[in-house]
Amino acid sequence: MLDLQPLDAGGLLVGEPEPLRCRLEGVDVRRGRGLVRTEDGRQAELATLGVDTWHIREHGEEALDGEGLGQLHEGDAYVIRWRYSVTTVVGKRQKPGELSAGALGRERSACFFWQGRSEKGTSALMTVELGSHRGAQVLVSQGKEPPCFLQLFQGGLVIHRGSREECRCASLRSRASLVLLGAPRGRLFLWHGCKAQPGARQVASRAVEELTQRCARELGLTAGSAVKVEEVEEGAEPAEFWKALGQKDKKAYDCMLQDPGKYNYTPRLFWLDASSGVFRGEEQLSPTRVAEGVMAMPFLQENLYSAQQPALFLLDNRMEVYLWQGREPEDTQLAGSAKMRWDSQRKCAMETVLQYCKEKNPRRPPQAYLVMAGCEPLTFTNIFPYWEKDPSIAPQLGLTAGSAVKVEEVEEGAEPAEFWKALEKNPRRPPQAYLVMAGCEPLTFTNIFPYWEKDPSIAPQGVDPLRLEDYLSDPDFKVLLEMSRVEFNALPSWKQKNLKKNKGLF
């Protein structure tokens, strides 16, 4: 069995994210505005000269006018051409905050090929005829847009999921702002969550200005439409707001009105993997991250579900740390050595999470929770801007939707009352209490058998009770089953099963 070792959790905490970069024609354009560095290292001013958009159709492309700028559909593809200049800064500062610039730099351009989440024609998108375009070409996937792309729309980017957005309480987030538009009535609510940061509120206000000025047809508005804007604070919503949003249900989202925390931090996400033969952690960084500010929800659900499954992620939400376990294949798909490797990875992940919590705050470590794909609780899903339940994912380990499992380390001989109470209540599966054994001994028959002999249903987490022979060393295997592992594997399955029953291994 692969001997994996948990990684250094302290190394995850101190790791510094790489600075945000987007290099076009040799220039790091960063966020698409302000001061940048030219190819030869000189300071320069970057300015936008114009933005052109084409909607890619089956038999060609359609140019969009200014009104349609920023109205994208997740089932379609678009080409957005950015025309900009890079002007070298010369001389000294004229006034505080001002710089003297030389002659206007030459016009440059970059074409962003934007692909919606449901759009499949990547190859066709890249073959769009661009005429005389000679600038940079960048493929952009929905949810992974770089800042220089987002700034082209000045806060007015809207990505449509269908003909009409479903309005529901579950869309609310206490750490964010939400725009609720009722075009037929000419009414717009700008809702602010009780923990929304000032920066998020400003961005939302800017987005409302863009939406009401452009009056895009896709939003049900027309040129000159009068839209009444009303700002609403969480907890002080008028009746008209709930009438527009749907039935009032504070339990449909993680409402933080009674939470005294300030929530002035950015969550961190780490992918835990051992495909290289070494258990390692890789931080997942938002393409729009800001080092100097707070991003309440820097990740998307796709960051978890698009990874090769089964996957393991550590999500640090400051007050609690989650270990997310992805879709686990059926036993028929994951057996033998593959299952043992997966069990070993999960064990390393739990050890890493517990150590991460201790390193993060030695005096008062945050709580650690194990969350299964398809059973994520609101406190977990509301760390993401949106979350869609996948009915095709069967609940795992007897959990139900919305379950979180608290991971607790217990020393033998010092078990708390809750430990024995859980075993008495349900000896087969302690409800929502999966324990990581102190010392995290290797999963071998020597330390599994005492549990199995007493009650097979309480074998440690990660042990397959139907394949206990996998945990035997080769010498023990031969003594107990009176044949080698090769000879055993050559037997028909029914003979293997009978032999294990006779030896007490089934």
PDB file of N, CA and C in Angstrom, residues 20 22 30 42 46 68 94 114 130 154 159 207 227 295 298 377 400 403-404 411 446 506:
ATOM      1  N   LEU A  20      -0.854  38.941  -9.198  1.00  0.00           N
ATOM      2  CA  LEU A  20      -1.722  38.814 -10.360  1.00  0.00           C
ATOM      3  C   LEU A  20      -1.025  39.364 -11.599  1.00  0.00           C
ATOM      4  N   CYS A  22      -1.175  39.515 -16.114  1.00  0.00           N
ATOM      5  CA  CYS A  22      -1.785  39.231 -17.410  1.00  0.00           C
ATOM      6  C   CYS A  22      -0.935  39.944 -18.463  1.00  0.00           C
ATOM      7  N   ARG A  30      -1.974  43.913 -15.862  1.00  0.00           N
ATOM      8  CA  ARG A  30      -2.526  43.800 -14.510  1.00  0.00           C
ATOM      9  C   ARG A  30      -4.056  43.881 -14.540  1.00  0.00           C
ATOM     10  N   ARG A  42      10.050  50.311 -18.106  1.00  0.00           N
ATOM     11  CA  ARG A  42       9.692  51.695 -17.786  1.00  0.00           C
ATOM     12  C   ARG A  42       8.236  51.796 -17.337  1.00  0.00           C
ATOM     13  N   LEU A  46      -1.718  53.124 -18.728  1.00  0.00           N
ATOM     14  CA  LEU A  46      -2.559  52.318 -19.614  1.00  0.00           C
ATOM     15  C   LEU A  46      -3.952  52.930 -19.664  1.00  0.00           C
ATOM     16  N   GLY A  68     -25.792  46.499 -25.980  1.00  0.00           N
ATOM     17  CA  GLY A  68     -25.605  45.080 -25.667  1.00  0.00           C
ATOM     18  C   GLY A  68     -24.266  44.760 -25.043  1.00  0.00           C
ATOM     19  N   GLN A  94       3.800  66.252 -11.298  1.00  0.00           N
ATOM     20  CA  GLN A  94       3.376  67.643 -11.387  1.00  0.00           C
ATOM     21  C   GLN A  94       2.671  68.075 -10.097  1.00  0.00           C
ATOM     22  N   TRP A 114     -14.591  34.818 -25.331  1.00  0.00           N
ATOM     23  CA  TRP A 114     -15.297  34.420 -24.103  1.00  0.00           C
ATOM     24  C   TRP A 114     -16.211  33.244 -24.386  1.00  0.00           C
ATOM     25  N   LEU A 130     -11.030  37.448 -37.905  1.00  0.00           N
ATOM     26  CA  LEU A 130     -10.811  38.720 -37.222  1.00  0.00           C
ATOM     27  C   LEU A 130     -10.292  39.808 -38.143  1.00  0.00           C
ATOM     28  N   GLN A 154     -16.996  48.141 -16.906  1.00  0.00           N
ATOM     29  CA  GLN A 154     -17.206  49.165 -15.882  1.00  0.00           C
ATOM     30  C   GLN A 154     -18.293  48.778 -14.876  1.00  0.00           C
ATOM     31  N   ILE A 159     -24.213  38.094 -16.868  1.00  0.00           N
ATOM     32  CA  ILE A 159     -24.180  36.791 -17.523  1.00  0.00           C
ATOM     33  C   ILE A 159     -25.527  36.128 -17.305  1.00  0.00           C
ATOM     34  N   ALA A 207     -22.579  48.958 -10.534  1.00  0.00           N
ATOM     35  CA  ALA A 207     -23.285  48.060 -11.454  1.00  0.00           C
ATOM     36  C   ALA A 207     -24.707  48.555 -11.708  1.00  0.00           C
ATOM     37  N   VAL A 227     -36.397  53.704 -14.217  1.00  0.00           N
ATOM     38  CA  VAL A 227     -36.231  52.654 -13.216  1.00  0.00           C
ATOM     39  C   VAL A 227     -36.034  53.304 -11.855  1.00  0.00           C
ATOM     40  N   MET A 295     -12.050  39.778  -0.324  1.00  0.00           N
ATOM     41  CA  MET A 295     -12.969  39.124  -1.266  1.00  0.00           C
ATOM     42  C   MET A 295     -13.775  38.104  -0.469  1.00  0.00           C
ATOM     43  N   PRO A 298     -14.372  34.362  -3.122  1.00  0.00           N
ATOM     44  CA  PRO A 298     -13.435  34.344  -4.247  1.00  0.00           C
ATOM     45  C   PRO A 298     -13.486  33.086  -5.096  1.00  0.00           C
ATOM     46  N   PRO A 377     -23.772  21.782   3.835  1.00  0.00           N
ATOM     47  CA  PRO A 377     -24.680  22.635   4.614  1.00  0.00           C
ATOM     48  C   PRO A 377     -24.632  24.076   4.112  1.00  0.00           C
ATOM     49  N   THR A 400     -27.332  13.252   5.014  1.00  0.00           N
ATOM     50  CA  THR A 400     -28.388  13.869   4.239  1.00  0.00           C
ATOM     51  C   THR A 400     -27.936  15.239   3.794  1.00  0.00           C
ATOM     52  N   SER A 403     -25.598  18.282   5.599  1.00  0.00           N
ATOM     53  CA  SER A 403     -24.878  17.734   6.753  1.00  0.00           C
ATOM     54  C   SER A 403     -23.424  18.180   6.755  1.00  0.00           C
ATOM     55  N   ALA A 404     -22.923  18.486   7.923  1.00  0.00           N
ATOM     56  CA  ALA A 404     -21.490  18.739   8.113  1.00  0.00           C
ATOM     57  C   ALA A 404     -21.030  17.840   9.245  1.00  0.00           C
ATOM     58  N   GLU A 411      -8.100  10.735  22.184  1.00  0.00           N
ATOM     59  CA  GLU A 411      -7.076   9.822  22.685  1.00  0.00           C
ATOM     60  C   GLU A 411      -7.742   8.615  23.328  1.00  0.00           C
ATOM     61  N   THR A 446      -3.422  -5.182  12.343  1.00  0.00           N
ATOM     62  CA  THR A 446      -3.096  -5.197  13.764  1.00  0.00           C
ATOM     63  C   THR A 446      -3.950  -4.223  14.554  1.00  0.00           C
ATOM     64  N   PHE A 506     -14.903 -11.985   7.224  1.00  0.00           N
ATOM     65  CA  PHE A 506     -16.036 -11.536   6.396  1.00  0.00           C
ATOM     66  C   PHE A 506     -17.293 -11.470   7.255  1.00  0.00           C
TER      67      PHE A 506
END
